Each structure stands twice: as C-alpha cells, then as structure tokens.
XYZ file of C-alpha atoms in Angstrom:
101
model
C -0.586 -8.448 3.541
C 0.518 -6.556 0.460
C -1.365 -3.252 0.823
C 0.545 -0.089 0.013
C -0.546 3.364 1.202
C -0.043 6.903 -0.069
C -0.353 10.543 0.903
C -0.645 13.311 -1.679
C 1.237 16.339 -0.348
C -0.015 18.556 -3.161
C 1.909 21.061 -5.244
C 5.623 20.235 -5.281
C 6.529 23.923 -4.917
C 4.735 24.009 -1.548
C 5.291 20.483 -0.224
C 8.876 20.612 1.079
C 8.046 21.377 4.707
C 5.299 18.744 4.825
C 7.641 16.188 3.223
C 10.328 16.759 5.870
C 7.756 16.587 8.668
C 6.409 13.319 7.279
C 9.957 11.955 7.089
C 10.608 12.910 10.728
C 7.345 11.341 11.900
C 8.092 8.175 9.952
C 11.694 7.963 11.239
C 10.546 8.345 14.840
C 7.967 5.564 14.448
C 10.473 3.383 12.565
C 13.027 3.684 15.365
C 10.400 3.086 18.063
C 9.616 -0.241 16.363
C 13.343 -1.168 16.257
C 13.777 -0.510 12.526
C 11.743 -3.347 11.004
C 12.750 -4.731 7.628
C 10.790 -3.527 4.621
C 9.266 -0.564 6.466
C 10.107 2.168 3.977
C 8.841 5.507 2.768
C 9.231 6.586 -0.870
C 8.182 9.677 -2.780
C 7.793 10.817 -6.373
C 6.767 13.964 -8.232
C 3.750 13.115 -10.374
C 1.924 15.280 -12.903
C -0.667 13.039 -14.614
C -1.581 15.606 -17.294
C -1.780 18.497 -14.817
C 0.119 21.755 -15.156
C 1.902 21.375 -11.802
C 3.304 18.194 -10.333
C 2.312 16.930 -6.913
C 4.410 15.090 -4.362
C 3.112 11.591 -3.737
C 4.481 9.690 -0.743
C 4.213 5.890 -0.676
C 4.318 3.620 2.358
C 5.324 -0.023 1.925
C 2.974 -2.687 3.321
C 5.253 -3.112 6.361
C 4.584 0.572 7.147
C 0.873 0.084 7.732
C 0.960 1.154 11.394
C 2.432 4.600 10.701
C 0.468 4.952 7.453
C -2.772 4.629 9.399
C -1.611 7.065 12.081
C -0.820 9.623 9.362
C -4.150 9.024 7.563
C -2.548 7.596 4.422
C -4.940 6.040 1.930
C -4.669 2.495 0.542
C -3.369 2.147 -3.007
C -2.067 -0.364 -5.513
C 1.630 -1.174 -5.505
C 3.233 1.834 -7.208
C 5.528 1.458 -10.179
C 9.055 1.597 -8.761
C 10.333 3.664 -11.691
C 11.051 7.183 -10.506
C 10.450 6.480 -6.807
C 12.970 8.056 -4.465
C 13.867 6.693 -1.041
C 12.779 8.978 1.790
C 13.062 7.064 5.073
C 13.102 3.673 6.744
C 14.640 0.381 5.692
C 16.866 1.176 2.717
C 17.019 -2.253 1.046
C 13.312 -2.328 0.188
C 13.710 -0.662 -3.193
C 16.283 -3.195 -4.372
C 14.097 -6.052 -3.105
C 11.034 -4.638 -4.871
C 12.967 -4.183 -8.108
C 14.319 -7.738 -7.877
C 10.827 -9.134 -7.319
C 9.552 -7.279 -10.408
C 12.110 -8.975 -12.698
C-alpha cells in the first residue's frame, strides 16, 4: 500500500489551532499503536496561484488508520520539497528523500 492522504486546513492565518489539534490527535493515535515506523504527519503552506496560502497536512501511507478517522482524503505522494515534519515517526522524511534519489 502506497496511498498518501491529506487534509486542507484552509487559510494559514486561521489554521494554527486546527493544526495543533490535528497534531495532538495524531500523536495520541501514534502512541496507542506503539509508535509504528513510517507513520508520520507532514505539513506545508501552499498557494497554487491563490492570494492566500493554505495549510496542507499530509499523512504517510502507514498513517492510513488515523487518516481515515480524521476524514483525510487520498492523494498522490506529495513532493517532499518544502514539507515540514509535524508528528509521528521522525525518520520518514529522510527515508522518503533517499528513495527519491
């Protein structure tokens, strides 16, 4: 399984509280599952030709269980450039970058 998921938190100026809540929910689920490898949450500010940027949160494929609970939508593997680590297993980004070489 290689399906990524995402949640658009909307305008970056208004998304801080929702981002922290999402992080807390993810961390709780992550710890309940005994911190599985590759279960990671990333985020990025994206504008895509809009005036204001939006906060996009990306769930790795190993995060499918919590992604579904939080109503995240399936997506293609995001470009790792500009992604910031938010929660979960912290070696995933390096592994993803290495696999893209």
